[in-house]
PDB file of C-alpha atoms in Angstrom:
ATOM      1  CA  MET A   1      -4.629   6.109  -2.460  1.00 54.00           C
ATOM      2  CA  ARG A   2      -2.010   5.634  -5.162  1.00 57.00           C
ATOM      3  CA  LEU A   3      -1.893   2.250  -6.904  1.00 59.00           C
ATOM      4  CA  ASP A   4       0.694   1.063  -9.384  1.00 54.00           C
ATOM      5  CA  GLY A   5      -0.142  -0.073 -12.905  1.00 53.00           C
ATOM      6  CA  GLN A   6      -0.726  -3.690 -12.016  1.00 55.00           C
ATOM      7  CA  TYR A   7      -3.930  -2.565 -10.284  1.00 53.00           C
ATOM      8  CA  GLY A   8      -5.142  -0.329 -13.124  1.00 59.00           C
ATOM      9  CA  THR A   9      -7.959  -2.505 -14.413  1.00 63.00           C
ATOM     10  CA  GLY A  10     -11.723  -2.137 -14.520  1.00 61.00           C
ATOM     11  CA  ALA A  11     -12.164  -4.811 -11.839  1.00 61.00           C
ATOM     12  CA  VAL A  12      -9.989  -2.942  -9.348  1.00 67.00           C
ATOM     13  CA  ILE A  13     -11.651   0.384 -10.193  1.00 66.00           C
ATOM     14  CA  ALA A  14     -15.050  -1.231  -9.538  1.00 64.00           C
ATOM     15  CA  ASP A  15     -13.821  -2.498  -6.158  1.00 67.00           C
ATOM     16  CA  LEU A  16     -12.525   0.975  -5.282  1.00 66.00           C
ATOM     17  CA  ALA A  17     -15.709   2.845  -6.252  1.00 71.00           C
ATOM     18  CA  GLY A  18     -16.359   5.514  -3.643  1.00 72.00           C
ATOM     19  CA  PHE A  19     -12.784   5.358  -2.358  1.00 72.00           C
ATOM     20  CA  PRO A  20     -10.417   8.145  -3.468  1.00 78.00           C
ATOM     21  CA  SER A  21      -7.711   6.476  -5.519  1.00 77.00           C
ATOM     22  CA  VAL A  22      -5.481   7.096  -8.530  1.00 80.00           C
ATOM     23  CA  PRO A  23      -4.198   3.898 -10.143  1.00 81.00           C
ATOM     24  CA  ARG A  24      -2.163   3.979 -13.327  1.00 83.00           C
ATOM     25  CA  GLY A  25      -4.154   2.228 -16.045  1.00 83.00           C
ATOM     26  CA  LYS A  26      -2.542  -0.800 -17.615  1.00 81.00           C
ATOM     27  CA  ASP A  27      -5.158  -1.706 -20.232  1.00 84.00           C
ATOM     28  CA  ASP A  28      -4.124   0.098 -23.417  1.00 84.00           C
ATOM     29  CA  THR A  29      -7.346  -0.934 -25.181  1.00 88.00           C
ATOM     30  CA  VAL A  30      -8.927   1.995 -23.311  1.00 90.00           C
ATOM     31  CA  LEU A  31      -7.039   4.186 -25.790  1.00 92.00           C
ATOM     32  CA  ASP A  32      -8.978   2.603 -28.675  1.00 93.00           C
ATOM     33  CA  GLN A  33     -12.363   3.754 -27.387  1.00 93.00           C
ATOM     34  CA  GLU A  34     -14.087   6.312 -29.583  1.00 94.00           C
ATOM     35  CA  SER A  35     -14.571   8.788 -26.712  1.00 94.00           C
ATOM     36  CA  ILE A  36     -10.841   8.711 -25.909  1.00 94.00           C
ATOM     37  CA  GLN A  37      -9.758   8.943 -29.550  1.00 95.00           C
ATOM     38  CA  SER A  38     -12.034  11.909 -30.235  1.00 96.00           C
ATOM     39  CA  ARG A  39     -10.730  13.659 -27.099  1.00 96.00           C
ATOM     40  CA  LEU A  40      -7.101  13.092 -28.133  1.00 95.00           C
ATOM     41  CA  HIS A  41      -7.760  14.908 -31.429  1.00 95.00           C
ATOM     42  CA  LEU A  42      -8.646  18.107 -29.539  1.00 96.00           C
ATOM     43  CA  PRO A  43      -6.176  20.423 -27.771  1.00 96.00           C
ATOM     44  CA  ALA A  44      -4.922  19.211 -24.389  1.00 96.00           C
ATOM     45  CA  ASP A  45      -6.685  20.392 -21.221  1.00 95.00           C
ATOM     46  CA  GLN A  46      -3.423  21.121 -19.435  1.00 93.00           C
ATOM     47  CA  GLN A  47       0.319  20.596 -19.483  1.00 92.00           C
ATOM     48  CA  PHE A  48       2.189  18.928 -16.661  1.00 91.00           C
ATOM     49  CA  SER A  49       5.932  19.204 -16.251  1.00 86.00           C
ATOM     50  CA  ARG A  50       8.409  17.815 -13.778  1.00 76.00           C
ATOM     51  CA  TRP A  51      11.242  20.215 -13.090  1.00 74.00           C
ATOM     52  CA  GLU A  52      13.659  17.449 -12.147  1.00 71.00           C
ATOM     53  CA  SER A  53      13.323  15.630 -15.490  1.00 71.00           C
ATOM     54  CA  GLY A  54      12.181  18.418 -17.793  1.00 77.00           C
ATOM     55  CA  LEU A  55       9.529  16.082 -19.247  1.00 81.00           C
ATOM     56  CA  VAL A  56       6.347  17.891 -20.316  1.00 89.00           C
ATOM     57  CA  ARG A  57       3.145  15.878 -20.566  1.00 92.00           C
ATOM     58  CA  GLN A  58      -0.015  16.952 -22.400  1.00 95.00           C
ATOM     59  CA  LEU A  59      -3.070  16.032 -20.304  1.00 96.00           C
ATOM     60  CA  TYR A  60      -6.469  15.027 -21.656  1.00 97.00           C
ATOM     61  CA  ASP A  61      -9.323  14.694 -19.165  1.00 96.00           C
ATOM     62  CA  CYS A  62     -11.898  12.083 -20.194  1.00 95.00           C
ATOM     63  CA  PRO A  63     -14.856  11.709 -17.807  1.00 94.00           C
ATOM     64  CA  ASP A  64     -17.180   8.722 -17.547  1.00 92.00           C
ATOM     65  CA  VAL A  65     -15.210   6.203 -19.605  1.00 92.00           C
ATOM     66  CA  PRO A  66     -16.043   2.462 -19.398  1.00 90.00           C
ATOM     67  CA  VAL A  67     -12.927   0.542 -18.349  1.00 87.00           C
ATOM     68  CA  GLY A  68     -12.277  -3.190 -18.570  1.00 80.00           C
ATOM     69  CA  PRO A  69     -14.606  -6.019 -19.525  1.00 80.00           C
ATOM     70  CA  GLU A  70     -16.834  -5.045 -16.598  1.00 79.00           C
ATOM     71  CA  GLY A  71     -17.357  -1.603 -18.149  1.00 84.00           C
ATOM     72  CA  CYS A  72     -16.810   0.178 -14.839  1.00 84.00           C
ATOM     73  CA  ARG A  73     -17.195   3.882 -15.553  1.00 88.00           C
ATOM     74  CA  CYS A  74     -14.499   6.208 -14.272  1.00 88.00           C
ATOM     75  CA  ARG A  75     -12.568   9.309 -15.140  1.00 92.00           C
ATOM     76  CA  VAL A  76      -9.495   8.677 -17.291  1.00 93.00           C
ATOM     77  CA  VAL A  77      -6.684  11.210 -17.518  1.00 95.00           C
ATOM     78  CA  VAL A  78      -4.484  10.511 -20.540  1.00 95.00           C
ATOM     79  CA  ALA A  79      -0.971  11.957 -20.356  1.00 94.00           C
ATOM     80  CA  THR A  80       1.058  12.052 -23.565  1.00 94.00           C
ATOM     81  CA  HIS A  81       4.625  12.947 -24.396  1.00 92.00           C
ATOM     82  CA  PRO A  82       6.927  12.273 -27.349  1.00 91.00           C
ATOM     83  CA  ALA A  83       8.691   8.920 -27.225  1.00 89.00           C
ATOM     84  CA  LEU A  84      12.435   9.023 -26.690  1.00 84.00           C
ATOM     85  CA  GLU A  85      14.993   6.871 -28.489  1.00 82.00           C
ATOM     86  CA  LYS A  86      15.110   4.564 -25.486  1.00 81.00           C
ATOM     87  CA  LYS A  87      11.905   2.531 -25.061  1.00 80.00           C
ATOM     88  CA  SER A  88       9.723   3.896 -22.282  1.00 78.00           C
ATOM     89  CA  ARG A  89       9.280   1.513 -19.352  1.00 78.00           C
ATOM     90  CA  ILE A  90       6.010   3.187 -18.408  1.00 80.00           C
ATOM     91  CA  GLY A  91       2.989   3.795 -20.584  1.00 83.00           C
ATOM     92  CA  HIS A  92       2.043   2.573 -24.025  1.00 86.00           C
ATOM     93  CA  THR A  93       4.001   3.774 -27.068  1.00 90.00           C
ATOM     94  CA  ARG A  94       2.099   4.264 -30.314  1.00 91.00           C
ATOM     95  CA  LYS A  95       3.403   6.063 -33.416  1.00 91.00           C
ATOM     96  CA  GLY A  96       6.112   7.959 -31.554  1.00 91.00           C
ATOM     97  CA  VAL A  97       3.910   9.049 -28.644  1.00 93.00           C
ATOM     98  CA  VAL A  98       3.873   7.605 -25.120  1.00 92.00           C
ATOM     99  CA  TYR A  99       0.399   7.374 -23.573  1.00 94.00           C
ATOM    100  CA  GLU A 100      -0.040   7.039 -19.819  1.00 92.00           C
ATOM    101  CA  LEU A 101      -3.454   6.346 -18.298  1.00 91.00           C
ATOM    102  CA  PHE A 102      -4.541   7.480 -14.839  1.00 91.00           C
ATOM    103  CA  LEU A 103      -7.893   6.190 -13.573  1.00 89.00           C
ATOM    104  CA  THR A 104      -9.874   7.846 -10.810  1.00 89.00           C
ATOM    105  CA  HIS A 105     -13.273   8.676  -9.369  1.00 86.00           C
ATOM    106  CA  LEU A 106     -12.040  12.059  -8.105  1.00 88.00           C
ATOM    107  CA  PRO A 107     -14.438  14.795  -9.278  1.00 90.00           C
ATOM    108  CA  GLN A 108     -13.359  17.115 -12.096  1.00 91.00           C
ATOM    109  CA  ASP A 109     -14.658  20.186 -10.306  1.00 91.00           C
ATOM    110  CA  ALA A 110     -12.352  19.519  -7.341  1.00 90.00           C
ATOM    111  CA  PHE A 111      -9.281  17.959  -8.992  1.00 92.00           C
ATOM    112  CA  THR A 112      -7.851  19.092 -12.316  1.00 93.00           C
ATOM    113  CA  ALA A 113      -6.150  16.622 -14.629  1.00 93.00           C
ATOM    114  CA  SER A 114      -2.853  18.060 -13.421  1.00 92.00           C
ATOM    115  CA  ASP A 115      -3.864  17.424  -9.789  1.00 90.00           C
ATOM    116  CA  VAL A 116      -4.636  13.776 -10.585  1.00 90.00           C
ATOM    117  CA  VAL A 117      -1.261  13.218 -12.264  1.00 89.00           C
ATOM    118  CA  ALA A 118       0.559  15.057  -9.452  1.00 87.00           C
ATOM    119  CA  LEU A 119      -1.150  12.870  -6.857  1.00 85.00           C
ATOM    120  CA  TYR A 120       0.090   9.775  -8.650  1.00 83.00           C
ATOM    121  CA  LEU A 121       3.568  10.857  -9.712  1.00 79.00           C
ATOM    122  CA  HIS A 122       4.491  12.986  -6.735  1.00 72.00           C
ATOM    123  CA  ARG A 123       2.239  11.515  -4.115  1.00 56.00           C
ATOM    124  CA  GLY A 124       0.868  14.967  -3.461  1.00 51.00           C
ATOM    125  CA  ALA A 125       3.685  16.933  -5.102  1.00 48.00           C
ATOM    126  CA  PHE A 126       5.881  16.866  -1.999  1.00 52.00           C
ATOM    127  CA  GLU A 127       7.922  13.762  -2.728  1.00 50.00           C
ATOM    128  CA  PRO A 128      10.494  15.285  -5.118  1.00 50.00           C
ATOM    129  CA  VAL A 129      10.994  18.257  -2.834  1.00 51.00           C
ATOM    130  CA  LEU A 130      11.294  16.185   0.309  1.00 51.00           C
ATOM    131  CA  ALA A 131      13.466  13.592  -1.437  1.00 51.00           C
ATOM    132  CA  ASP A 132      16.162  16.250  -1.752  1.00 50.00           C
ATOM    133  CA  GLU A 133      16.575  16.017   2.004  1.00 49.00           C
ATOM    134  CA  ASP A 134      17.725  12.431   1.598  1.00 48.00           C
ATOM    135  CA  ASP A 135      20.653  13.631  -0.515  1.00 49.00           C
ATOM    136  CA  GLU A 136      21.867  16.273   1.909  1.00 49.00           C
ATOM    137  CA  GLN A 137      25.138  15.705   3.666  1.00 52.00           C
ATOM    138  CA  ASP A 138      25.473  14.650   7.244  1.00 53.00           C
ATOM    139  CA  PRO A 139      26.156  17.665   9.475  1.00 54.00           C
ATOM    140  CA  ASP A 140      29.144  15.756  10.882  1.00 52.00           C
ATOM    141  CA  ARG A 141      30.781  15.888   7.454  1.00 50.00           C
ATOM    142  CA  TRP A 142      30.380  19.574   6.735  1.00 50.00           C
ATOM    143  CA  CYS A 143      30.647  20.854  10.325  1.00 51.00           C
ATOM    144  CA  SER A 144      33.975  19.238  11.010  1.00 52.00           C
ATOM    145  CA  HIS A 145      35.468  20.043   7.588  1.00 53.00           C
ATOM    146  CA  SER A 146      34.305  23.646   7.185  1.00 53.00           C
ATOM    147  CA  PRO A 147      36.828  26.124   8.534  1.00 54.00           C
ATOM    148  CA  GLY A 148      35.306  28.649  10.856  1.00 54.00           C
ATOM    149  CA  PHE A 149      32.025  26.835  11.376  1.00 52.00           C
ATOM    150  CA  PRO A 150      32.450  26.205  15.135  1.00 54.00           C
ATOM    151  CA  ARG A 151      33.542  29.823  15.654  1.00 57.00           C
ATOM    152  CA  SER A 152      30.621  31.159  13.574  1.00 61.00           C
ATOM    153  CA  LEU A 153      28.200  29.036  15.541  1.00 60.00           C
ATOM    154  CA  ALA A 154      29.653  30.224  18.847  1.00 63.00           C
ATOM    155  CA  ASP A 155      29.368  33.866  17.718  1.00 65.00           C
ATOM    156  CA  ARG A 156      25.758  33.354  16.638  1.00 62.00           C
ATOM    157  CA  LEU A 157      24.803  31.717  19.922  1.00 65.00           C
ATOM    158  CA  ALA A 158      26.510  34.516  21.866  1.00 67.00           C
ATOM    159  CA  MET A 159      24.536  37.158  19.916  1.00 65.00           C
ATOM    160  CA  ASP A 160      21.292  35.362  20.704  1.00 61.00           C
ATOM    161  CA  LEU A 161      22.202  35.306  24.398  1.00 61.00           C
ATOM    162  CA  ASP A 162      22.965  39.040  24.355  1.00 61.00           C
ATOM    163  CA  ARG A 163      19.516  39.738  22.956  1.00 64.00           C
ATOM    164  CA  ALA A 164      17.638  37.505  25.386  1.00 60.00           C
ATOM    165  CA  PRO A 165      15.737  39.409  28.131  1.00 66.00           C
ATOM    166  CA  GLY A 166      17.620  39.590  31.443  1.00 63.00           C
ATOM    167  CA  THR A 167      20.986  38.663  29.913  1.00 58.00           C
ATOM    168  CA  GLY A 168      23.875  40.431  28.263  1.00 55.00           C
ATOM    169  CA  ALA A 169      25.658  43.687  29.110  1.00 57.00           C
ATOM    170  CA  SER A 170      22.534  45.591  30.206  1.00 55.00           C
ATOM    171  CA  ALA A 171      21.495  42.996  32.815  1.00 54.00           C
TER     172      ALA A 171
END
């Protein structure tokens, strides 16, 4: 289950324990924890890029991190990218870097950090691809305004009929 940032707190993570979910973390104090800070000083585990935006995120996988006042332990994937001139609407900007937090109980041996981010951002990585279908033109627009389309279609259908068993010139 994908949950937006308003649900990314320790209390919600505790309620969702045992249920596969990926909420975006909203508590930036998680970034101040020693385990997170020490992990961020090491090389990233993976890179994640979105072809439609060209944005490349560095991913840091941090297992067993206490989140929220309740201290609910979960896996935190920290995604970082350089801040742009325009203030980022998502994530927490610190010293020219945008930090995004993704909280989950999904196991590291089954889901990479990149998988976790893809599940959240792309809802399984199909959304951007399938969203292109929404932008396609109506067939009525291009069929009626493309010269030769009805004739090409008729020719294609006739060829298929000629090849069908029991039809065509040899029947």
